[in-house]
PDB file of C-alpha atoms and ligand atoms in Angstrom:
ATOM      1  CA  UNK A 641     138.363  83.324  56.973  1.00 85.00           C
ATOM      2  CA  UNK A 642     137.480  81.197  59.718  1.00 94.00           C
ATOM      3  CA  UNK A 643     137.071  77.307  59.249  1.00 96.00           C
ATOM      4  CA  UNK A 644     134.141  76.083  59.702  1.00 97.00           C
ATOM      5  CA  UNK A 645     134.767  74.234  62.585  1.00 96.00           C
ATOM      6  CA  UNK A 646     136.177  77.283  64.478  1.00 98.00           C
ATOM      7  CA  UNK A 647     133.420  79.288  63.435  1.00 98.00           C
ATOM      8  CA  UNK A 648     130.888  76.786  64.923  1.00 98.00           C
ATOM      9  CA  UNK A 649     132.805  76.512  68.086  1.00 98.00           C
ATOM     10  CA  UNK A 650     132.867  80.076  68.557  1.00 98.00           C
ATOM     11  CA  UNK A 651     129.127  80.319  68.020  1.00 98.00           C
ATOM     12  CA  UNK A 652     128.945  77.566  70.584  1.00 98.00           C
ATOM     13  CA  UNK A 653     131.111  79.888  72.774  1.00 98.00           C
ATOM     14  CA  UNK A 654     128.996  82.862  72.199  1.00 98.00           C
ATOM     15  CA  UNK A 655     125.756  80.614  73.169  1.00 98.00           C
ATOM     16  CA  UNK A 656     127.531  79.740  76.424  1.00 97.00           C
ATOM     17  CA  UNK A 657     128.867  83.510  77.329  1.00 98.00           C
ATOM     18  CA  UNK A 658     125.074  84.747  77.186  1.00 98.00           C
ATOM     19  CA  UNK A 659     124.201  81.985  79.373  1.00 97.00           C
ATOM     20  CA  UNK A 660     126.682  82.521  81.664  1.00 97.00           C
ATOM     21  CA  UNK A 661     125.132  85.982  81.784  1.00 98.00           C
ATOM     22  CA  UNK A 662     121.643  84.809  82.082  1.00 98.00           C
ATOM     23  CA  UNK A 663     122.703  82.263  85.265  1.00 98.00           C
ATOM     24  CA  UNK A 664     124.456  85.611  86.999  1.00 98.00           C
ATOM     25  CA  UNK A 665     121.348  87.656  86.269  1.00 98.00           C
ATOM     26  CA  UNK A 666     118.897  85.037  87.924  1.00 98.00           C
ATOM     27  CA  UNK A 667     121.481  84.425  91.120  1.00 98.00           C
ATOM     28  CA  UNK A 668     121.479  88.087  91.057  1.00 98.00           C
ATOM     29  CA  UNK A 669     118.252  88.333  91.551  1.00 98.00           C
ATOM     30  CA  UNK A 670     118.218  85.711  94.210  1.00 98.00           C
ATOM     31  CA  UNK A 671     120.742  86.868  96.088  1.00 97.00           C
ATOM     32  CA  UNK A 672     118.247  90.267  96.028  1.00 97.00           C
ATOM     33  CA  UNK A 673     115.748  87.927  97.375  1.00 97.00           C
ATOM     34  CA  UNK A 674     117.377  86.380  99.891  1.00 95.00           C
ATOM     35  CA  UNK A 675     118.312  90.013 101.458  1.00 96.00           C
ATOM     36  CA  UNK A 676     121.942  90.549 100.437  1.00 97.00           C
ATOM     37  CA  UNK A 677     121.947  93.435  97.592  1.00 98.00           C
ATOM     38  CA  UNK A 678     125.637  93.319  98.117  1.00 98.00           C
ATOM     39  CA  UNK A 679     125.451  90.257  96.606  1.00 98.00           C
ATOM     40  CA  UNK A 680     122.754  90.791  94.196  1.00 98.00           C
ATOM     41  CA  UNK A 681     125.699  93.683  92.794  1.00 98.00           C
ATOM     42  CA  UNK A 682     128.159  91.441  92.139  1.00 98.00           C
ATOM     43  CA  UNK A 683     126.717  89.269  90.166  1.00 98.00           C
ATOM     44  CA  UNK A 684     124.654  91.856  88.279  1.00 98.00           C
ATOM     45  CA  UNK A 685     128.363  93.619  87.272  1.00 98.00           C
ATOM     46  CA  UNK A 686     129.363  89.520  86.280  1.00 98.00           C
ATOM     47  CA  UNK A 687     126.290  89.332  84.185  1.00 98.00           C
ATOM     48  CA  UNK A 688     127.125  92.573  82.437  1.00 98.00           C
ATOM     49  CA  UNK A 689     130.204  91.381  81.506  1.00 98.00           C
ATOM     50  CA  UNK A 690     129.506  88.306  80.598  1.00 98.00           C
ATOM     51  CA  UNK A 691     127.507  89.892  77.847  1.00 98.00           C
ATOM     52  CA  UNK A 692     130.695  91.675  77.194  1.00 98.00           C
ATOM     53  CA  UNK A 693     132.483  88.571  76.025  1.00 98.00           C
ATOM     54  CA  UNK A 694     129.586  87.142  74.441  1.00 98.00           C
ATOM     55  CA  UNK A 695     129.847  90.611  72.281  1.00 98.00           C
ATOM     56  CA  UNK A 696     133.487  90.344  71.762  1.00 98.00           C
ATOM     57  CA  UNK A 697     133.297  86.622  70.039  1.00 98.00           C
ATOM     58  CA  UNK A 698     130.490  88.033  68.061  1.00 98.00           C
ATOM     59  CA  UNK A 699     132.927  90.757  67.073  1.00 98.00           C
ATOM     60  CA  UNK A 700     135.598  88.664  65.761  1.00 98.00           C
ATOM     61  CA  UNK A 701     133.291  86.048  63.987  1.00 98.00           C
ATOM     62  CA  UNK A 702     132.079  88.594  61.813  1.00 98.00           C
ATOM     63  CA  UNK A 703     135.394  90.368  61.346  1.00 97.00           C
ATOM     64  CA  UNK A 704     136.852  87.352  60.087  1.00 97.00           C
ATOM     65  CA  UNK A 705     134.174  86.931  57.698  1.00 96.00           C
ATOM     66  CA  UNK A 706     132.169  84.101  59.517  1.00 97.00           C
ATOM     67  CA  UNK A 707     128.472  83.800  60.413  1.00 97.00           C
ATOM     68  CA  UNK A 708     126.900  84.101  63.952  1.00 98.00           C
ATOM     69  CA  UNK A 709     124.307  82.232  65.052  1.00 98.00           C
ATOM     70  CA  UNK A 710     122.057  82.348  68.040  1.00 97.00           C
ATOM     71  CA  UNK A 711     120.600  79.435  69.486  1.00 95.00           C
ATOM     72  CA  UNK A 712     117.939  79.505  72.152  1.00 95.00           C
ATOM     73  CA  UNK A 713     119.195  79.015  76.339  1.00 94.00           C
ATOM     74  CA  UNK A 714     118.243  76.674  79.236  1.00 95.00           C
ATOM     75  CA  UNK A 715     116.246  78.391  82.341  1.00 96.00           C
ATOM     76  CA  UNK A 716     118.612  78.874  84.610  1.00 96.00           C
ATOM     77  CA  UNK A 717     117.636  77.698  88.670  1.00 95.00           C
ATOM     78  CA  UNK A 718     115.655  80.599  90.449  1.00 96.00           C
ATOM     79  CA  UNK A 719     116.442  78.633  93.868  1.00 97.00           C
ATOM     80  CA  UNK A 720     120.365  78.461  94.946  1.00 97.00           C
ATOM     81  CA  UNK A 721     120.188  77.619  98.279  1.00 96.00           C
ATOM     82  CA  UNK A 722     122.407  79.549  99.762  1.00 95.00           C
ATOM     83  CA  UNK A 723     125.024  82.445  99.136  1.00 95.00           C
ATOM     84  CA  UNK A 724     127.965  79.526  98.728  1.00 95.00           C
ATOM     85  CA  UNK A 725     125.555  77.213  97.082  1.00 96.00           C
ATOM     86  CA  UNK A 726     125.517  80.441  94.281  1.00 96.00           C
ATOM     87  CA  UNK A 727     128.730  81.108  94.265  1.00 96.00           C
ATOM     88  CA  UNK A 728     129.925  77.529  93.736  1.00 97.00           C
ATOM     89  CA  UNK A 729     127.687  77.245  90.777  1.00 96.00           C
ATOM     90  CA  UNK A 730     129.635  80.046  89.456  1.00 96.00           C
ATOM     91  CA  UNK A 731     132.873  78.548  89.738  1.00 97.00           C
ATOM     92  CA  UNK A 732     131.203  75.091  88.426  1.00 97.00           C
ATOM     93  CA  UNK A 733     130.175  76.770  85.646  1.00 96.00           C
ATOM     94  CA  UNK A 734     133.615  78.678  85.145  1.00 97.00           C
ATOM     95  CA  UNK A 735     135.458  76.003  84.961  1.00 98.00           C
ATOM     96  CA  UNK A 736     133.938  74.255  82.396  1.00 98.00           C
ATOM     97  CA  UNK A 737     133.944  77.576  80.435  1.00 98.00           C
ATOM     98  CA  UNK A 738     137.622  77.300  81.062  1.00 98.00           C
ATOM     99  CA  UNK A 739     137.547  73.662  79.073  1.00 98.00           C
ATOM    100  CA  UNK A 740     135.764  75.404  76.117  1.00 98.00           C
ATOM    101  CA  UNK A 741     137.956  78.429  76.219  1.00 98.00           C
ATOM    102  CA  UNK A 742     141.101  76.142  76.277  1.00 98.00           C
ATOM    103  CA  UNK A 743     139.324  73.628  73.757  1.00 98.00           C
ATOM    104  CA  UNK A 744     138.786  76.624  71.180  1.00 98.00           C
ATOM    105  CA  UNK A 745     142.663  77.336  71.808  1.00 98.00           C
ATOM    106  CA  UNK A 746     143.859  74.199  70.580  1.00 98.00           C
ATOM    107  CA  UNK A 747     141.335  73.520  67.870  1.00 98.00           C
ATOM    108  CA  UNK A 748     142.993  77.137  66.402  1.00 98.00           C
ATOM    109  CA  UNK A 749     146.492  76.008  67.047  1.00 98.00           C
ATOM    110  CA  UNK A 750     145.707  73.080  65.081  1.00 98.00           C
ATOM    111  CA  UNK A 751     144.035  74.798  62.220  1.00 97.00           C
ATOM    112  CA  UNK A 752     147.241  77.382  62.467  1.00 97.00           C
ATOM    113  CA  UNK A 753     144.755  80.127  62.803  1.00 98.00           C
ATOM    114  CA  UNK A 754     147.235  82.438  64.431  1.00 98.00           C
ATOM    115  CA  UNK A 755     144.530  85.565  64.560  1.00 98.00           C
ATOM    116  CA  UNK A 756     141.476  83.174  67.036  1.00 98.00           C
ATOM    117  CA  UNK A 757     145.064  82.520  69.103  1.00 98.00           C
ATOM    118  CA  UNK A 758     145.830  85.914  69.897  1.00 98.00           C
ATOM    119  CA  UNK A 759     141.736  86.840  70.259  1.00 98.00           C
ATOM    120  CA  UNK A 760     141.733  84.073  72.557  1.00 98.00           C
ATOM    121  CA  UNK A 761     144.547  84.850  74.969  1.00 98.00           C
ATOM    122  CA  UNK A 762     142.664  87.613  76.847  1.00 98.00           C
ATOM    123  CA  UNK A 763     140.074  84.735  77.674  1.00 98.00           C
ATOM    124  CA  UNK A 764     142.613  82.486  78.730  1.00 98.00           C
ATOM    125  CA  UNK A 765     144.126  85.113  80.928  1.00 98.00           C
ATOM    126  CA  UNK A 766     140.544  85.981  81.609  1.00 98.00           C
ATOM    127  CA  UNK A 767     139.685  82.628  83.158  1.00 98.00           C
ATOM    128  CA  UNK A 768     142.539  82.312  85.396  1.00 98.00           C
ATOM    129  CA  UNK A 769     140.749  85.403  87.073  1.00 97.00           C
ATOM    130  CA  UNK A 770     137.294  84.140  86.934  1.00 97.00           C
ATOM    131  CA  UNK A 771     138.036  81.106  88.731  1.00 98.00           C
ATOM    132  CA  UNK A 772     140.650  82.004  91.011  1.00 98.00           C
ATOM    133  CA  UNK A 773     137.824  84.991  92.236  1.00 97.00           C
ATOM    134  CA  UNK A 774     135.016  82.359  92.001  1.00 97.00           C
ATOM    135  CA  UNK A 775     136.998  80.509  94.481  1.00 98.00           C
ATOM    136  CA  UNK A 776     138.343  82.512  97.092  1.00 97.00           C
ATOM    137  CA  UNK A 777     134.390  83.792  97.749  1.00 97.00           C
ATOM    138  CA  UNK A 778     133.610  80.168  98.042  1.00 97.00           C
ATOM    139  CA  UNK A 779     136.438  79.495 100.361  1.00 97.00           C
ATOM    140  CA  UNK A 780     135.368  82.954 102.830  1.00 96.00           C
ATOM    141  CA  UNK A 781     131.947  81.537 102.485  1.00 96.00           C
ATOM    142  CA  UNK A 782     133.165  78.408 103.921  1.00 95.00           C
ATOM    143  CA  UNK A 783     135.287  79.877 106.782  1.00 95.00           C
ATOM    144  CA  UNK A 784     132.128  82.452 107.932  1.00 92.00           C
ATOM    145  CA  UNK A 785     129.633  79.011 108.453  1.00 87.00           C
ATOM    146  CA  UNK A 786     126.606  80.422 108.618  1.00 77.00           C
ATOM    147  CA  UNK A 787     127.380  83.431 110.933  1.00 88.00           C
ATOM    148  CA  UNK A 788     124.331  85.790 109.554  1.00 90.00           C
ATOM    149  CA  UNK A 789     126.889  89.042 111.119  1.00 93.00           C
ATOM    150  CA  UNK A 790     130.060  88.122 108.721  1.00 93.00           C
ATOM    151  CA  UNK A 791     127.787  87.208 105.799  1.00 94.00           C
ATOM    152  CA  UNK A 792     126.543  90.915 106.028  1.00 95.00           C
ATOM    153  CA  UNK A 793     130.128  92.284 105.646  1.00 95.00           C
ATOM    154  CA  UNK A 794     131.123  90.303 103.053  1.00 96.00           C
ATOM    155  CA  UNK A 795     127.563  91.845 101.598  1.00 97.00           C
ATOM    156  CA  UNK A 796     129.275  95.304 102.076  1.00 97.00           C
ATOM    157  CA  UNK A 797     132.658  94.172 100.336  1.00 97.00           C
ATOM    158  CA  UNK A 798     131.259  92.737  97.587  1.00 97.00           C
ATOM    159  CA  UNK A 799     128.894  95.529  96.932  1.00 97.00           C
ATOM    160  CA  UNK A 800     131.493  97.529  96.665  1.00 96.00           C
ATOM    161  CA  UNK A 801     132.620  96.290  92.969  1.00 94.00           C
ATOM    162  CA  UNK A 802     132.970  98.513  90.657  1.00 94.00           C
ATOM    163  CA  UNK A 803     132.027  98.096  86.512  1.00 92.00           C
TER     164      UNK A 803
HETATM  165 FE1  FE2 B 964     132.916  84.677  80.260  1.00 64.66          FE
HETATM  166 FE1  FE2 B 965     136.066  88.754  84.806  1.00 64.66          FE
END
């Protein structure tokens, strides 16, 4: 069984994992806007997989015999001001995913709830990637300046993510 304070933190988590999906779908779709479907792919892949991990702490509340519950979202921005403006929201909001992830950890080493540890060790693993990713396309963004020629083949490079 989970405690109840676990279970509520992973329903928390869930909440959070669909809304980092929602924010990737809407700077998806700006990116789309603003010309740069390379882009646009990217963060439509993220999105998808954000839903992924939303689905696997769904999966292990219920196998462990708790209860999941959905809570509504915030609107996400429609305007991000620029490809690194997007991008560093991203990482903004990865790192404080990062402080849930790593809050969850503890509250199940504390409750000595030695199945949420090992469930939750792909995520901490997972984070390390997130951000470190996050924040080498903010760096590049930062080198290029504004140079409209480099921004296009990043475009390419990061259209060319696969599922
Ligand atoms: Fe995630
Ligand atoms: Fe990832």
């Amino acid at each position: 069984m989970l405690s109840p304070d676990i279970e509520s933190a992973m329903n928390t988590q869930i909440a959070a994992e669909l809304y980092s999906s929602h924010l990737y779908l809407a700077i998806s779709a700006y990116c789309e806007s603003e010309g740069l479907p390379g882009f646009a792919s990217w963060f439509r892949i993220q999105s998808d997989e954000e839903r992924e991990h939303a689905l696997k702490f769904l999966r292990h509340v219920v196998d462990r015999g708790g209860r999941v519950m959905l809570t509504g979202m915030d609107a996400p921005e429609s305007d991000f001001g620029s490809p690194q403006g997007a991008f560093e929201q991203a990482l903004a909001h990865e790192m404080n995913v990062t402080m849930m992830i790593d809050g969850l950890y503890g509250m199940a080493v504390q409750h000595g709830d030695y199945a949420s540890q090992v469930f939750l060790q792909w995520f901490v693993t997972e984070q390390v990637e997130e951000e470190r990713t996050a924040g080498e396309i903010v760096q590049t963004l930062k080198n290029l300046g504004n140079d409209p020629a480099s921004l296009l083949i990043l475009d390419r490079e990061l259209g060319a993510r696969q599922p």
